[in-house]
Every structure is written in C-alpha cells, then in structure tokens.
C-alpha cells in the first residue's frame, strides 16, 4: 500500500486540499472551519489502496508479538489506517497506546448493569490520552522539518507535546492559563524542556494568542485543530473494537473539553465500519462539567447546530474550556451514533472520581465525568442493564493529586456544592491520620476505619 494517501477535507464546506497546503492555523481558507484527514483510496471499492479487513486484523494481532518500536506502539500498530507520513521511519514514538481495558464490577453492580469497562488512557507514557494524538501530529512536524512546535493547553497536551518534542530533538512552546492547571502537568512541561508561558487569561485566550503566533513564525501548531492529532486519537477505537473481537460496545462515554477526543473516537469507529472491520457504531455520549458546558447548551438550544462560547468554571481543570474548537465534529459524532450530551456537577464529578479510586482505578477529575454521566444516562433509561458500556478515562490520577487530597480532607467542595450529597461524600472520604509511633495507635486507627 502506498504510504502517503491522505488529503485534508474541510468539515464545514468540504473543500479538499493537500496536507502540505494547510494554513499554519489549520483553518479552511474558504470558510474558517477545521479539516479532517481523509484517505480517498478507501472509498474506491476495487482500489488497491482499500485495506483488506481480514488481513489487517491478522497483521495487527501479529504485531503484538513483534519487538519493532513501531509495532510496540498502540497507535502505529494500526498504521495502515493512518498513512499520514511519507515514511513511517519518521514516526516519533514513546510506546503510547496499548492501554488497559479494565472491568468495573462494583460500579456495574451499583448501577444494576451486567458489564461496565474503563479504557484507561491515563496509562499512556505521559499519563493522558494526548500521547496517542501527539505521536501522530508531532511525527508530521518532524517529517516536515519544523524546528519548533507549540500548543495552548489545560496541561495534558503540553505535557505530551513537550515529551515527544524532546524525543525528536525539537523545541517546544507551551501556553497555559496562569494558576489554572494542575501542578503535575506543569512540572512535566518543565521537565521535558518546553518554553512554558503562564498566560494571564484562560485556555481560550491562550489558544487565541497562539493562533496569531503561528501565523507569523515557522512554528508547527499541535493543538487539536491540527487534524493529524485526531488520527492518533482515533486508535483507541481500534483497540476497543479489537478487545471485543471486533464487536463494538453499545455505548462509549467520553469527557468533553475542546471536543477533539470524542470527534476522533467517532472518526475511528466510523472508519472501521466503512472498511468493513465492524458492523455497527457504538453510541458516543459526551459529558461536560456543568460550569463548562457549551456543547450541552448548544444541544439544548439548537440541537447542536450553533455554539455560544461560555466563561468556563470547573475544578476539573483539564476540561475548563468555554469555546471548544472541535464542537461541530463532536456534535456530528453524537448525532451520527445516537449518543447524548450531558453535564454533571462538581459534587457528581468528585463522587464518581472517589468511586473509581475505591475500585483501584484512579483518574483525573475530568475523566470521572464519564461515570457521573453514565449514572444520569442510566437514570434516564438510555442505557440498559444488559448494554456493554466503555468509559474513556483520559488522565492519570497523579496528574492532579491536590484535587484528590482536598476531596479526602473535606476541603474540595463548598457546603453549597456538596448539598444533598454529604453522606455519600463522607462514606467515600479516606483522610490520612496522624498517629503516635506505637502499634496500639495504628491498630486503633484500623479499628476506627472498619467501624
Ligand atoms: N480529559 C483530560 C484529562 C484532558 O486533558 C482533556 C483535554 C479532556 C479530557 C478533554 O478532551 O479536549 O479532546 O474534549 N485537555 C486539553 C489539554 C484541552 O490542553 O490538555 P477534549
């Protein structure tokens, strides 16, 4: 198969351009919308370029036993479905992907469900799902000879970008909203050598400034407006389908911030269906924090056709985004698959996160919106007891340890936010105790905890 078969197609007006002709801000010159990568050869049935489903499934399984770095990557293992590089030898990989799909037996029981799974994307090299997209888009930057890459971020994109840039020997520039990202993520960007600017403003402001910068200087933009990011971020869809022997789950539940991840996963499943690797699509539902819910509002007001930016407020800082770039793509994935778009409160997020933690699966607050959202979907009767559901956990629990510690110390939520949930919160809290250095004191603490 030819290695370079892709072109870019505008999601708004359908304009088609070659990958190298994209503007530095990745906006369509005709209508200003975002591009999607497409592979024209796949549409022609008899074409040599159309991948053969049976052969692909076999090849991808075989690669699991390979010791080649590219085969060890859960993204590049599926490289036939993301032929975005002239030469796959230019791929920059940290062995991303191949993340675990865990069962959640306690949460399933509590929700009266037969089977519930968590695809833990926090188990990637820099601790978030961003690595899968970054290996793809940064490899393109590397192949095209850029010296500098940049992103605006709520923290995880910057951590991923800085790490992959360091691997490739590129310089990286990070714009983050001052004081509004978790320290763990900021620490990563510093450690991986990025030039890190804490901008006095919010994420949406950072994105605006950066768009101007890349239009003036030869810096490659690695935000998710870059369509190659989504090519990497679609691969967890392949991993999930493969894990269920190419039967897709009934529901996939994804957090929504800038709305690229839900878009990418929707694209991944759609391509699997178009290529005959799976026979149907999972319903994709997007869950936002109530204080950062522009897409939820958009569905309520216009059925997902228009979006008014909001001023975003949530302690789930990863999804503190009021003007999401990929909202049209995400709305399309929701409508096309028959999913829903809901929001959840700060207390619901904190409770769901503690429940996942108590099941041995720590995650970021932004990831926990998925379980909180599932409870609502179940309550509405939109998810049945026998449905197979996958929650996408997007970030590692250690990314934002302050949030977790504040929850267990009882200082996270205001009385107003916790109202009505006090008992559930108390049951989940496990504060660290200070005890005397004697066996009696420790045994007394254990006795107190089991009471
Ligand atoms: N979960 C986590 C842990 C995230 O870091 C993000 C986004 C999301 C969910 C939402 O995904 O934006 O594709 O809808 N973080 C970005 C960043 C914006 O800069 O790290 P999305």
mmCIF file of N, CA and C in Angstrom, residues 360-415:
data_model
loop_
_atom_site.group_PDB
_atom_site.id
_atom_site.type_symbol
_atom_site.label_atom_id
_atom_site.label_comp_id
_atom_site.label_asym_id
_atom_site.label_seq_id
_atom_site.Cartn_x
_atom_site.Cartn_y
_atom_site.Cartn_z
ATOM 1 N N UNK A 360 -9.877 0.879 42.654
ATOM 2 C CA UNK A 360 -8.481 0.655 42.270
ATOM 3 C C UNK A 360 -8.094 1.346 40.980
ATOM 4 N N UNK A 361 -8.975 2.198 40.453
ATOM 5 C CA UNK A 361 -8.684 2.882 39.188
ATOM 6 C C UNK A 361 -8.696 4.390 39.368
ATOM 7 N N UNK A 362 -7.572 4.919 39.818
ATOM 8 C CA UNK A 362 -7.502 6.367 39.963
ATOM 9 C C UNK A 362 -7.593 7.032 38.601
ATOM 10 N N UNK A 363 -8.070 8.259 38.582
ATOM 11 C CA UNK A 363 -8.083 9.022 37.326
ATOM 12 C C UNK A 363 -8.171 10.497 37.655
ATOM 13 N N UNK A 364 -8.037 11.298 36.613
ATOM 14 C CA UNK A 364 -8.211 12.752 36.780
ATOM 15 C C UNK A 364 -9.677 13.094 36.976
ATOM 16 N N UNK A 365 -9.960 14.230 37.624
ATOM 17 C CA UNK A 365 -11.370 14.632 37.744
ATOM 18 C C UNK A 365 -12.073 14.714 36.381
ATOM 19 N N UNK A 366 -11.375 15.216 35.373
ATOM 20 C CA UNK A 366 -12.021 15.333 34.053
ATOM 21 C C UNK A 366 -12.453 13.968 33.520
ATOM 22 N N UNK A 367 -11.717 12.924 33.882
ATOM 23 C CA UNK A 367 -12.077 11.577 33.414
ATOM 24 C C UNK A 367 -13.315 11.058 34.130
ATOM 25 N N UNK A 368 -13.469 11.461 35.399
ATOM 26 C CA UNK A 368 -14.554 10.921 36.224
ATOM 27 C C UNK A 368 -15.926 11.414 35.772
ATOM 28 N N UNK A 369 -15.974 12.449 34.936
ATOM 29 C CA UNK A 369 -17.281 12.889 34.426
ATOM 30 C C UNK A 369 -17.976 11.744 33.685
ATOM 31 N N UNK A 370 -17.187 10.801 33.183
ATOM 32 C CA UNK A 370 -17.791 9.705 32.405
ATOM 33 C C UNK A 370 -18.677 8.829 33.296
ATOM 34 N N UNK A 371 -18.178 8.473 34.493
ATOM 35 C CA UNK A 371 -19.005 7.654 35.392
ATOM 36 C C UNK A 371 -20.196 8.469 35.899
ATOM 37 N N UNK A 372 -19.937 9.740 36.234
ATOM 38 C CA UNK A 372 -21.039 10.599 36.690
ATOM 39 C C UNK A 372 -22.105 10.711 35.596
ATOM 40 N N UNK A 373 -21.668 10.821 34.356
ATOM 41 C CA UNK A 373 -22.603 10.920 33.232
ATOM 42 C C UNK A 373 -23.354 9.619 33.014
ATOM 43 N N UNK A 374 -22.648 8.496 33.160
ATOM 44 C CA UNK A 374 -23.315 7.199 32.989
ATOM 45 C C UNK A 374 -24.464 7.034 33.992
ATOM 46 N N UNK A 375 -24.236 7.505 35.215
ATOM 47 C CA UNK A 375 -25.303 7.390 36.221
ATOM 48 C C UNK A 375 -26.555 8.099 35.708
ATOM 49 N N UNK A 376 -26.363 9.252 35.092
ATOM 50 C CA UNK A 376 -27.517 10.005 34.567
ATOM 51 C C UNK A 376 -28.155 9.279 33.379
ATOM 52 N N UNK A 377 -27.317 8.773 32.498
ATOM 53 C CA UNK A 377 -27.846 8.065 31.319
ATOM 54 C C UNK A 377 -28.649 6.839 31.748
ATOM 55 N N UNK A 378 -28.158 6.194 32.791
ATOM 56 C CA UNK A 378 -28.838 5.001 33.330
ATOM 57 C C UNK A 378 -30.162 5.430 33.977
ATOM 58 N N UNK A 379 -30.086 6.534 34.725
ATOM 59 C CA UNK A 379 -31.278 7.066 35.400
ATOM 60 C C UNK A 379 -32.379 7.434 34.411
ATOM 61 N N UNK A 380 -31.977 7.915 33.239
ATOM 62 C CA UNK A 380 -32.952 8.302 32.209
ATOM 63 C C UNK A 380 -33.465 7.096 31.423
ATOM 64 N N UNK A 381 -32.833 5.936 31.673
ATOM 65 C CA UNK A 381 -33.238 4.734 30.919
ATOM 66 C C UNK A 381 -32.641 4.673 29.523
ATOM 67 N N UNK A 382 -31.599 5.493 29.255
ATOM 68 C CA UNK A 382 -30.982 5.494 27.926
ATOM 69 C C UNK A 382 -29.890 4.431 27.807
ATOM 70 N N UNK A 383 -29.444 3.928 28.949
ATOM 71 C CA UNK A 383 -28.510 2.802 28.957
ATOM 72 C C UNK A 383 -29.217 1.654 29.669
ATOM 73 N N UNK A 384 -29.278 0.502 29.015
ATOM 74 C CA UNK A 384 -29.979 -0.660 29.578
ATOM 75 C C UNK A 384 -29.023 -1.510 30.422
ATOM 76 N N UNK A 385 -29.620 -2.345 31.299
ATOM 77 C CA UNK A 385 -28.812 -3.193 32.193
ATOM 78 C C UNK A 385 -27.878 -4.100 31.402
ATOM 79 N N UNK A 386 -28.329 -4.575 30.247
ATOM 80 C CA UNK A 386 -27.515 -5.554 29.503
ATOM 81 C C UNK A 386 -26.560 -4.880 28.513
ATOM 82 N N UNK A 387 -26.596 -3.560 28.415
ATOM 83 C CA UNK A 387 -25.712 -2.868 27.464
ATOM 84 C C UNK A 387 -24.245 -2.985 27.888
ATOM 85 N N UNK A 388 -23.390 -3.076 26.885
ATOM 86 C CA UNK A 388 -21.942 -3.080 27.162
ATOM 87 C C UNK A 388 -21.451 -1.635 27.026
ATOM 88 N N UNK A 389 -20.917 -1.117 28.137
ATOM 89 C CA UNK A 389 -20.541 0.300 28.167
ATOM 90 C C UNK A 389 -19.040 0.440 28.425
ATOM 91 N N UNK A 390 -18.390 1.338 27.704
ATOM 92 C CA UNK A 390 -16.974 1.654 27.950
ATOM 93 C C UNK A 390 -16.850 3.130 28.326
ATOM 94 N N UNK A 391 -16.259 3.377 29.487
ATOM 95 C CA UNK A 391 -15.931 4.750 29.900
ATOM 96 C C UNK A 391 -14.502 5.041 29.446
ATOM 97 N N UNK A 392 -14.276 6.186 28.867
ATOM 98 C CA UNK A 392 -12.904 6.543 28.474
ATOM 99 C C UNK A 392 -12.315 7.409 29.588
ATOM 100 N N UNK A 393 -11.368 6.826 30.334
ATOM 101 C CA UNK A 393 -10.683 7.578 31.397
ATOM 102 C C UNK A 393 -9.448 8.209 30.753
ATOM 103 N N UNK A 394 -9.424 9.524 30.761
ATOM 104 C CA UNK A 394 -8.477 10.242 29.904
ATOM 105 C C UNK A 394 -7.138 10.585 30.559
ATOM 106 N N UNK A 395 -7.116 10.662 31.907
ATOM 107 C CA UNK A 395 -5.876 11.095 32.558
ATOM 108 C C UNK A 395 -5.591 10.332 33.851
ATOM 109 N N UNK A 396 -4.321 10.285 34.194
ATOM 110 C CA UNK A 396 -3.842 9.552 35.377
ATOM 111 C C UNK A 396 -4.164 10.315 36.660
ATOM 112 N N UNK A 397 -4.415 9.592 37.717
ATOM 113 C CA UNK A 397 -4.787 10.235 38.986
ATOM 114 C C UNK A 397 -3.688 11.146 39.536
ATOM 115 N N UNK A 398 -2.412 10.828 39.256
ATOM 116 C CA UNK A 398 -1.331 11.634 39.844
ATOM 117 C C UNK A 398 -1.132 12.976 39.128
ATOM 118 N N UNK A 399 -1.848 13.173 38.036
ATOM 119 C CA UNK A 399 -1.780 14.461 37.340
ATOM 120 C C UNK A 399 -2.251 15.593 38.257
ATOM 121 N N UNK A 400 -3.254 15.295 39.068
ATOM 122 C CA UNK A 400 -3.857 16.340 39.902
ATOM 123 C C UNK A 400 -4.080 15.802 41.320
ATOM 124 N N UNK A 401 -2.962 15.559 42.011
ATOM 125 C CA UNK A 401 -3.052 14.974 43.354
ATOM 126 C C UNK A 401 -3.719 15.945 44.331
ATOM 127 N N UNK A 402 -3.562 17.243 44.098
ATOM 128 C CA UNK A 402 -4.162 18.236 45.010
ATOM 129 C C UNK A 402 -5.678 18.064 45.094
ATOM 130 N N UNK A 403 -6.286 17.808 43.955
ATOM 131 C CA UNK A 403 -7.749 17.631 43.914
ATOM 132 C C UNK A 403 -8.149 16.465 44.813
ATOM 133 N N UNK A 404 -7.426 15.360 44.668
ATOM 134 C CA UNK A 404 -7.757 14.148 45.424
ATOM 135 C C UNK A 404 -7.555 14.378 46.919
ATOM 136 N N UNK A 405 -6.445 15.013 47.256
ATOM 137 C CA UNK A 405 -6.155 15.254 48.676
ATOM 138 C C UNK A 405 -7.212 16.190 49.268
ATOM 139 N N UNK A 406 -7.557 17.224 48.532
ATOM 140 C CA UNK A 406 -8.596 18.152 49.023
ATOM 141 C C UNK A 406 -9.924 17.417 49.242
ATOM 142 N N UNK A 407 -10.252 16.492 48.332
ATOM 143 C CA UNK A 407 -11.510 15.740 48.499
ATOM 144 C C UNK A 407 -11.464 14.938 49.803
ATOM 145 N N UNK A 408 -10.385 14.216 50.014
ATOM 146 C CA UNK A 408 -10.321 13.330 51.184
ATOM 147 C C UNK A 408 -10.169 14.115 52.487
ATOM 148 N N UNK A 409 -9.619 15.313 52.385
ATOM 149 C CA UNK A 409 -9.535 16.171 53.580
ATOM 150 C C UNK A 409 -10.849 16.893 53.832
ATOM 151 N N UNK A 410 -11.733 16.853 52.879
ATOM 152 C CA UNK A 410 -13.034 17.519 53.044
ATOM 153 C C UNK A 410 -12.985 19.005 52.723
ATOM 154 N N UNK A 411 -11.950 19.432 51.988
ATOM 155 C CA UNK A 411 -11.834 20.871 51.685
ATOM 156 C C UNK A 411 -12.097 21.183 50.207
ATOM 157 N N UNK A 412 -12.478 20.165 49.431
ATOM 158 C CA UNK A 412 -12.629 20.390 47.981
ATOM 159 C C UNK A 412 -13.878 21.194 47.646
ATOM 160 N N UNK A 413 -15.014 20.743 48.163
ATOM 161 C CA UNK A 413 -16.295 21.317 47.754
ATOM 162 C C UNK A 413 -16.816 22.290 48.800
ATOM 163 N N UNK A 414 -17.502 23.330 48.346
ATOM 164 C CA UNK A 414 -18.171 24.226 49.294
ATOM 165 C C UNK A 414 -19.423 23.509 49.809
ATOM 166 N N UNK A 415 -19.968 24.010 50.928
ATOM 167 C CA UNK A 415 -21.167 23.400 51.507
ATOM 168 C C UNK A 415 -22.305 23.422 50.476
#
